[in-house]
Coordinates of C-alpha atoms in Angstrom, one line a residue:
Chain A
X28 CA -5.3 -16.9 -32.9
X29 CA -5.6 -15.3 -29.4
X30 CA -5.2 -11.4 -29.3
X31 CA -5.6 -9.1 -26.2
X32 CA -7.9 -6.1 -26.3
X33 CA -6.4 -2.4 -25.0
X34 CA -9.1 -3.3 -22.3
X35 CA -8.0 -6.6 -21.7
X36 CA -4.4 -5.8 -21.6
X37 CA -5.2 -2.8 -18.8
X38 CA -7.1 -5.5 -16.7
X39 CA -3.8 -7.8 -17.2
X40 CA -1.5 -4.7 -16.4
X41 CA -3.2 -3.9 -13.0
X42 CA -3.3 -7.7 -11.9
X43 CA 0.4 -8.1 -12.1
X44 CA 1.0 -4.5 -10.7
X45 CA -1.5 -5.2 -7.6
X46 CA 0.9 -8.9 -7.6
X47 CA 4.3 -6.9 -7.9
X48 CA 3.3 -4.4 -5.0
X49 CA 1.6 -7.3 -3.2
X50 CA 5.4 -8.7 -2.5
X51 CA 7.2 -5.5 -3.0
X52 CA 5.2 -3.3 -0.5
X53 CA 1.9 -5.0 0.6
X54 CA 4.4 -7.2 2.7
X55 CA 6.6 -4.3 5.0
X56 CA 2.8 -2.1 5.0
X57 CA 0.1 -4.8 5.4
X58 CA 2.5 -7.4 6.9
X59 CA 1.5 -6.3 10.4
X60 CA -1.9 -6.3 10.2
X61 CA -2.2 -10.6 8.6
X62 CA 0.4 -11.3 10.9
X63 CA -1.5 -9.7 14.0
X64 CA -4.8 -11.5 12.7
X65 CA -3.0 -14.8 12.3
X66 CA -1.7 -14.9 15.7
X67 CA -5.0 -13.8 17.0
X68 CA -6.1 -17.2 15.5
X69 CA -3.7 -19.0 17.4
X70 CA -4.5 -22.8 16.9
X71 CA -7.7 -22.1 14.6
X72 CA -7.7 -23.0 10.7
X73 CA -6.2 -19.5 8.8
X74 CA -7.1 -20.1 5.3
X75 CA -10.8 -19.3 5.1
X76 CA -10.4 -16.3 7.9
X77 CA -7.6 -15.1 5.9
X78 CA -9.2 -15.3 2.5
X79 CA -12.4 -13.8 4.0
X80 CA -10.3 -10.6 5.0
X81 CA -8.6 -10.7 1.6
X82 CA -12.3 -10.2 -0.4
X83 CA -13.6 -7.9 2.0
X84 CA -10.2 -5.8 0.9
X85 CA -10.3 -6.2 -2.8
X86 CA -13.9 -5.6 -2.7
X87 CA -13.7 -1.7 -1.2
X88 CA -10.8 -1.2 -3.9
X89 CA -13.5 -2.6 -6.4
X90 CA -16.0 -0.6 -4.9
X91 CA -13.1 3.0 -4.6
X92 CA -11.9 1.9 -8.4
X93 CA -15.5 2.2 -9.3
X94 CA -16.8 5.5 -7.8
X95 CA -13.1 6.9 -9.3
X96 CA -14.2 5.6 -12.7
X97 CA -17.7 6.9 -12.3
X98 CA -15.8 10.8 -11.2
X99 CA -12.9 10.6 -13.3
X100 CA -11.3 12.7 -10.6
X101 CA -9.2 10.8 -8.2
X102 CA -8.2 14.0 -5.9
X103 CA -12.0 15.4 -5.6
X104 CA -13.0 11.6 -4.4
X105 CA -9.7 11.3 -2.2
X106 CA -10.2 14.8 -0.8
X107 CA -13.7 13.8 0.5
X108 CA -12.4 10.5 1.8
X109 CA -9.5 11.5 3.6
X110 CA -11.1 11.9 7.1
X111 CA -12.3 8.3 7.1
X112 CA -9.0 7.1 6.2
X113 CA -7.8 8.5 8.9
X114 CA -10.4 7.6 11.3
X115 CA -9.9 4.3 10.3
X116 CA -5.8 3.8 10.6
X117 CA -6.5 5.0 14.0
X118 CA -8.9 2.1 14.7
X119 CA -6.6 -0.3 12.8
X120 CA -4.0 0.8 15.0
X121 CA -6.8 0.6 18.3
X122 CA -8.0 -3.0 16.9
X123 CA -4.1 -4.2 16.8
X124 CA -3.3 -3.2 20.2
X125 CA -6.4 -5.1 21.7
X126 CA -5.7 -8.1 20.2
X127 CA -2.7 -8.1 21.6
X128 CA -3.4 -7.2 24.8
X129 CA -6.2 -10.1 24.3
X130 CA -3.3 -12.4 23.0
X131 CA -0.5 -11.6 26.1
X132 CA -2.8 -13.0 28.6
X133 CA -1.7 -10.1 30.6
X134 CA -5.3 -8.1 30.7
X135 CA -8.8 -10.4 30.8
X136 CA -10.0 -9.1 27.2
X137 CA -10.9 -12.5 26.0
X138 CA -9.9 -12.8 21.7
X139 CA -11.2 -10.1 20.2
X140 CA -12.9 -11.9 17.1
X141 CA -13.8 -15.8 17.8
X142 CA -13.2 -17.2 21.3
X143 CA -15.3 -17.9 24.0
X144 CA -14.9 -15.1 26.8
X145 CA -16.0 -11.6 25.7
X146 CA -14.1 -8.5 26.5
X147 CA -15.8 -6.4 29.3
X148 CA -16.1 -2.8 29.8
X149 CA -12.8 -1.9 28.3
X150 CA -13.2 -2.4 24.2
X151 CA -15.8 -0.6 22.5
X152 CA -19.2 -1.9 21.4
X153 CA -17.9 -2.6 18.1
X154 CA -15.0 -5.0 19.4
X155 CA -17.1 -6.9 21.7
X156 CA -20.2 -7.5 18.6
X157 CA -17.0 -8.5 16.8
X158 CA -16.4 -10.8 19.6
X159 CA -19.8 -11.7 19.9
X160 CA -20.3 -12.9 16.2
X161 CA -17.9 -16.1 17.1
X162 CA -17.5 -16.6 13.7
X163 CA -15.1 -16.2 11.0
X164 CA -17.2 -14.3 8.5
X165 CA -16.2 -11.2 10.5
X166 CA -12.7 -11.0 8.7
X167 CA -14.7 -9.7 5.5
X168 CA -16.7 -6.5 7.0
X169 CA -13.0 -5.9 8.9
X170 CA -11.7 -6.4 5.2
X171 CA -14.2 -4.4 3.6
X172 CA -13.1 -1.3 6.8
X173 CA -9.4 -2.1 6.3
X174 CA -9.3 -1.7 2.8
X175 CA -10.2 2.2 3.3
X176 CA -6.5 2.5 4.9
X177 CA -4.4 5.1 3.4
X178 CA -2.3 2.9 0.7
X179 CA 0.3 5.1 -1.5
X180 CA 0.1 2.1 -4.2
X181 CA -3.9 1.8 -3.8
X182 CA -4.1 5.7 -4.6
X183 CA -1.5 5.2 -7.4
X184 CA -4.1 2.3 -9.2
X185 CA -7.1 4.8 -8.1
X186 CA -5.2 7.3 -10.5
X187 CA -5.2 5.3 -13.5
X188 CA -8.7 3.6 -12.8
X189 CA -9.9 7.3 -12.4
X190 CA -7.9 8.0 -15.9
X191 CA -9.3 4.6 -17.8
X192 CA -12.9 6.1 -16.3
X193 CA -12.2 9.4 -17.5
X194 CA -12.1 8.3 -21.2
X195 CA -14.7 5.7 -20.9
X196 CA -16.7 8.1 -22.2
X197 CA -20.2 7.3 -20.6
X198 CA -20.4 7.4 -16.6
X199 CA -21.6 3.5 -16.6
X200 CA -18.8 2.4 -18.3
X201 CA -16.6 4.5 -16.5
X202 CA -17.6 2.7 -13.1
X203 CA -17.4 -0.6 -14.5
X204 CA -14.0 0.4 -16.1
X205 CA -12.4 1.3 -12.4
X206 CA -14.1 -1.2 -10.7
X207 CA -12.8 -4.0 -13.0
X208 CA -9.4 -2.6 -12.9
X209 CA -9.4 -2.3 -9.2
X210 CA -10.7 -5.7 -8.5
X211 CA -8.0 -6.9 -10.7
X212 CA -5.3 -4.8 -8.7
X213 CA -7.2 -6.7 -5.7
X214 CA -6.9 -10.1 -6.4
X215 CA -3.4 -9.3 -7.6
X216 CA -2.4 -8.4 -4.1
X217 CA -3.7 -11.4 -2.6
X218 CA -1.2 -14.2 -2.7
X219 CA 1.7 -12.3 -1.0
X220 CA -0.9 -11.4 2.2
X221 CA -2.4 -15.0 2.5
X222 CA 1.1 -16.2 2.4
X223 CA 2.3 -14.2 4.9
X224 CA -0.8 -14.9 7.1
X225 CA -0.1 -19.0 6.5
X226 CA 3.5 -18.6 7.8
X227 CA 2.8 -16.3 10.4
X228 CA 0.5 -19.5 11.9
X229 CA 2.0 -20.6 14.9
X230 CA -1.0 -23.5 16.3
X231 CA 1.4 -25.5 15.1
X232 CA 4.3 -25.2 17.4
X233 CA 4.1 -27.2 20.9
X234 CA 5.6 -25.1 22.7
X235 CA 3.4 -21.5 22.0
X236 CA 2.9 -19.2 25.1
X237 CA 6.6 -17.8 24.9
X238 CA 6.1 -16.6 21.0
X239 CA 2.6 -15.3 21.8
X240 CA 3.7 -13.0 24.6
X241 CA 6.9 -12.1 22.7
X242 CA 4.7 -11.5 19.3
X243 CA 1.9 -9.7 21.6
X244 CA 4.4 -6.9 22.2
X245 CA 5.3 -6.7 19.1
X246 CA 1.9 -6.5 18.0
X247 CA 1.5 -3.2 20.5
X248 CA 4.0 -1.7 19.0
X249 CA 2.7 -1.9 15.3
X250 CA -0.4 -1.0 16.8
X251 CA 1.0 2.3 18.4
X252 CA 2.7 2.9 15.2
X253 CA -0.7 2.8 13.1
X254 CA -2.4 5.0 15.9
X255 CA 0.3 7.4 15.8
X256 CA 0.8 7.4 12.1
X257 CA -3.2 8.2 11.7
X258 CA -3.1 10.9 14.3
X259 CA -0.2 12.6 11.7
X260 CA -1.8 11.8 8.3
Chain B
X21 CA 7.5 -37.9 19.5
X22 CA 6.7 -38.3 15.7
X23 CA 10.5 -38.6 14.3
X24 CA 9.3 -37.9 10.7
X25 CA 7.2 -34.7 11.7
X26 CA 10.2 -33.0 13.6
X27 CA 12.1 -32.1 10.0
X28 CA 8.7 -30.7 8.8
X29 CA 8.4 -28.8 11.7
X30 CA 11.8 -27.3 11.9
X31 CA 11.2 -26.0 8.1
X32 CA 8.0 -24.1 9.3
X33 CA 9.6 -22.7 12.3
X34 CA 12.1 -21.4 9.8
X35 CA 9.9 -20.3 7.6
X36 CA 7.8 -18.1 10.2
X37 CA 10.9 -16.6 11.1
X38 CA 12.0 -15.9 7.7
X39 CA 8.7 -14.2 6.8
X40 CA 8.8 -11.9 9.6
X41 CA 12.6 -10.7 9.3
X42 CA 11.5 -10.0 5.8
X43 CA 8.6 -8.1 7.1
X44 CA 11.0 -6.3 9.1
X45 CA 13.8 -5.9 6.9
X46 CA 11.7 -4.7 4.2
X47 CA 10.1 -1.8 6.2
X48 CA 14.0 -0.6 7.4
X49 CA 15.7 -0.9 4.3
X50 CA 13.1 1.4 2.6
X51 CA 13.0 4.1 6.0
X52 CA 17.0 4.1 5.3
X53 CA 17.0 4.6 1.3
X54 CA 14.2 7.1 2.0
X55 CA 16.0 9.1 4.5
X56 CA 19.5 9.4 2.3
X57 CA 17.6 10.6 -0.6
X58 CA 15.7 13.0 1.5
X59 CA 18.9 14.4 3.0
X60 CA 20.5 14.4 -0.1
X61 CA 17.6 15.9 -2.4
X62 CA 18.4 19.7 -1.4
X63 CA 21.9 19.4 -2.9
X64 CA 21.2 17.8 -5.9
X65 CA 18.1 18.8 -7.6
X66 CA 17.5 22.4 -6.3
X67 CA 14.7 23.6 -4.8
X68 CA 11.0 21.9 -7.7
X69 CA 9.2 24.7 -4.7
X70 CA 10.6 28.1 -6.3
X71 CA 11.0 26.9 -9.7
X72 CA 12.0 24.6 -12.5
X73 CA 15.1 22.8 -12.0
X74 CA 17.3 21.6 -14.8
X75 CA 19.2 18.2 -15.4
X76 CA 21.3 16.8 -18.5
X77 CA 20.4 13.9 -20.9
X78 CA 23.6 13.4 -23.2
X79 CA 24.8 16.9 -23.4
X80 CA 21.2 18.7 -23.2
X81 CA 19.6 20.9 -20.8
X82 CA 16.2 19.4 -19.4
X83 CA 14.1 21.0 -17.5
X84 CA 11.6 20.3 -15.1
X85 CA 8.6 22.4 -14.0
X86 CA 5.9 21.4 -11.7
X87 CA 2.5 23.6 -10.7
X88 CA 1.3 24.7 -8.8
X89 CA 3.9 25.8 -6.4
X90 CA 4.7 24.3 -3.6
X91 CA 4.3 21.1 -5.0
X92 CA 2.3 18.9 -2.8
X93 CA 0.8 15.7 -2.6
X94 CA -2.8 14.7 -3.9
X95 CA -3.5 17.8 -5.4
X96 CA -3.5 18.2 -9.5
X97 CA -0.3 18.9 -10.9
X98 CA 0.7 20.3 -14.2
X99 CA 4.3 19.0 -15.2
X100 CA 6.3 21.0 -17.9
X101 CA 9.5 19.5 -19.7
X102 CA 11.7 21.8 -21.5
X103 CA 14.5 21.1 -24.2
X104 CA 17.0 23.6 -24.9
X105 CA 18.5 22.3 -28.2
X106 CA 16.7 19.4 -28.8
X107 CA 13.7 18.2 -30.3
X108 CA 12.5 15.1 -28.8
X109 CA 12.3 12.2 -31.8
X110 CA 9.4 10.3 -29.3
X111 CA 7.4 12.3 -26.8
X112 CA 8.9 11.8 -23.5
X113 CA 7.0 10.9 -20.3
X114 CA 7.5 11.2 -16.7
X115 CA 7.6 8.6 -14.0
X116 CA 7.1 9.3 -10.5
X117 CA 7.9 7.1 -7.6
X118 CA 10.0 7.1 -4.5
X119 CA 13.1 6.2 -3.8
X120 CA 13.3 2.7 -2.0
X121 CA 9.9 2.2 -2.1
X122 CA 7.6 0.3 -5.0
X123 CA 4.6 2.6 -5.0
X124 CA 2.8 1.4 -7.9
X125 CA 4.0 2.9 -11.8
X126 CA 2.7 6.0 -11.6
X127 CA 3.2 8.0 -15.2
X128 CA 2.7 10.9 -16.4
X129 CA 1.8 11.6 -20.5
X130 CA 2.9 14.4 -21.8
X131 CA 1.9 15.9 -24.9
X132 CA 3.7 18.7 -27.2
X133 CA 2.8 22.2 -26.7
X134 CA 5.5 24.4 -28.4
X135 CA 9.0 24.0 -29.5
X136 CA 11.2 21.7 -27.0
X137 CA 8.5 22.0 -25.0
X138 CA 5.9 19.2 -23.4
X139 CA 3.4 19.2 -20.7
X140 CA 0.9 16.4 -19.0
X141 CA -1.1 16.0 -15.6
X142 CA -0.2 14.4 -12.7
X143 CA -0.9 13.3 -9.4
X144 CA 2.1 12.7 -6.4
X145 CA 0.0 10.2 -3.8
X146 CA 0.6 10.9 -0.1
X147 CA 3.0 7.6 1.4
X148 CA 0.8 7.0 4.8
X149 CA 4.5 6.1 6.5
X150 CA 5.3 10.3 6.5
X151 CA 7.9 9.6 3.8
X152 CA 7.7 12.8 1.8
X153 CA 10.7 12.1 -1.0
X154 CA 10.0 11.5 -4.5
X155 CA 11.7 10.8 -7.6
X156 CA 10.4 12.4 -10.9
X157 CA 12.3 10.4 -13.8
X158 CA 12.0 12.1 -17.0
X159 CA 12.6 9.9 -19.8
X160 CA 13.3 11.0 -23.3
X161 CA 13.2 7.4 -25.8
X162 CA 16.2 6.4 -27.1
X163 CA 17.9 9.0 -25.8
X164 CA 17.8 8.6 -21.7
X165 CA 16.4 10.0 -18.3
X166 CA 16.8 12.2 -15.3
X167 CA 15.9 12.1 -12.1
X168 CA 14.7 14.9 -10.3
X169 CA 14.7 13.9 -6.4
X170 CA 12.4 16.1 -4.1
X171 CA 10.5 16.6 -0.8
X172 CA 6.4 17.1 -1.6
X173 CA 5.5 19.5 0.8
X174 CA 2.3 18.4 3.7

């Protein structure tokens, strides 16, 4: 007869919260972001960019759930990361706004991650080796950086990973405690950002240039947003 | 043109649009619960900054105690539950989340330390939006909840 372990049943707990908040949240907070990279695709193939992304994010909450598990302290780990965080909404917000700009048409950047012409002299040396890689295994280190931004659900799983952790007992099974239960969180998250990311594809459509200009502002403004919002956290 | 492909087509275009008034909607409906609640808070729960603040579940006094004062977010917090007149026939727990907004269950155990009294740690997670109003449900099994609405301080 099949029976669930207290372990088990945690691991099964966290993957349909991370699914719950994936659709619930993930999709007004994170929405942006997929959308912003799935226009910046324009006519290219989104699955494997957008799974790519995906991993690289579920594998930094793997990595955070871990190092709470291995602490058992979520603030003293949180407090030390909070700079970064912030650092890193800023560039979220920096990386947004120059793919739009790339998208409009209206300033020469080029696409910032996979086409042909490479922004000059106005993004920073990380943008253009971005640009320079041409390829679409650079949507997992920007998942693995992403995955650092300031998430109130994220911390909320880092809380009870840091607690499971905690009464692990032994520091090695602590870490492997959080970093299975954030992995699981991870994965559960997934399905509502690819789907987002698939819809938001518009390569499809004949008639493109109108919706690209008209989403690059949009795109601007969410990346403003994210700038100011990481200048305030 | 493809007559077969336009039907297919027209569903995706819909679809796109869908997804991002959803996106939209989604972020605006939870700014506008957020913001009545925050206005609102003041009036109805007292002030969780100066000191415990007391609700009723069926006819007795609850009361809700968080430390250290002001309460802020990502820092360890000790909550305290108080029964006047009432013993508790399960432990009761506390749920903290915010108001319009799925943040993840976020729970806090407590565990019996005296007479009507109950205590457990907790953590209130910083919302990167700014939004600063949370909801701390007490919940007493088989008997019922409160909620005690509040702005974390920065």
């Amino acid at each position: 007869m099949f029976s669930m372990s207290w372990t088990e049943s945690l691991y099964l707990v966290f993957l349909t919260t991370g699914f719950a908040v994936g659709f619930g949240h993930c999709l007004g907070m994170c929405g942006p972001i997929v959308v912003s990279l799935s226009l910046n695709m324009k006519e290219r193939p989104l699955l494997v960019p957008h799974l790519l992304y995906n991993a690289g994010r579920v594998t930094t909450y793997g990595i955070l759930g871990g190092i709470m598990g291995l602490t058992g302290s979520f603030t003293a780990v949180a407090a030390r990361i909070a700079g970064l965080q912030k650092g890193i909404m800023i560039f979220s917000g920096v990386v947004i706004m120059a793919m739009a700009l790339a998208m409009s048409g209206w300033v020469r950047l080029g696409s910032i991650f996979a086409d042909d012409s490479l922004p000059q002299g106005v993004v920073s040396g990380g943008f253009r080796r971005l640009a320079a890689s041409k390829s679409r295994f650079a949507y997992y280190p920007l998942g693995l950086l992403l995955g650092l931004l300031p998430c109130g659900p994220v911390y909320t799983a880092l809380i009870a990973a840091a607690r499971a952790g905690m009464d692990a007992g032994a520091a090695a099974s602590g870490f492997f405690q959080g970093l299975g239960l954030m992995l699981a969180f991870g994965l559960g998250t997934v399905p509502a950002l690819v789907l987002v990311g698939r819809l938001a594809g518009v390569g499809w459509l004949k008639s493109r240039a109108l919706i690209y200009k008209a989403s690059a502002v949009l795109m601007f403004g969410v990346g403003v947003y994210f700038v100011i919002r990481g200048i305030r956290y | 043109m493809d007559e077969r492909a336009m039907p297919r087509r027209r569903i995706r275009t819909g679809l796109f649009f869908i997804a991002s008034l959803l996106c939209l909607m989604a972020g605006e409906s939870s700014n506008d619960l957020r913001a009545e609640d925050g206005h609102a808070s003041e009036a109805r729960e007292g002030n969780i900054h100066q000191g415990p603040c007391t609700r009723m579940i069926n006819g007795t006094q609850v009361t809700l105690e968080i430390q250290p004062r002001p309460v802020k977010a990502m820092e360890d917090l000790t909550f305290t539950v108080t029964f006047s007149g009432m013993e508790p026939a399960a432990a009761p727990y506390v749920d903290l989340g915010m108001p319009g907004m799925n943040m993840g269950p976020n729970r806090v155990q407590l565990r019996h330390t005296g007479p009507g009294r109950y205590e457990g740690p907790g953590i209130i997670v910083r919302c990167p939006t700014g939004s600063r109003t949370w909801d701390a449900r007490v919940t007493v099994p088989g008997a019922g909840e409160a909620a005690f609405v509040f702005d974390v301080m920065d």
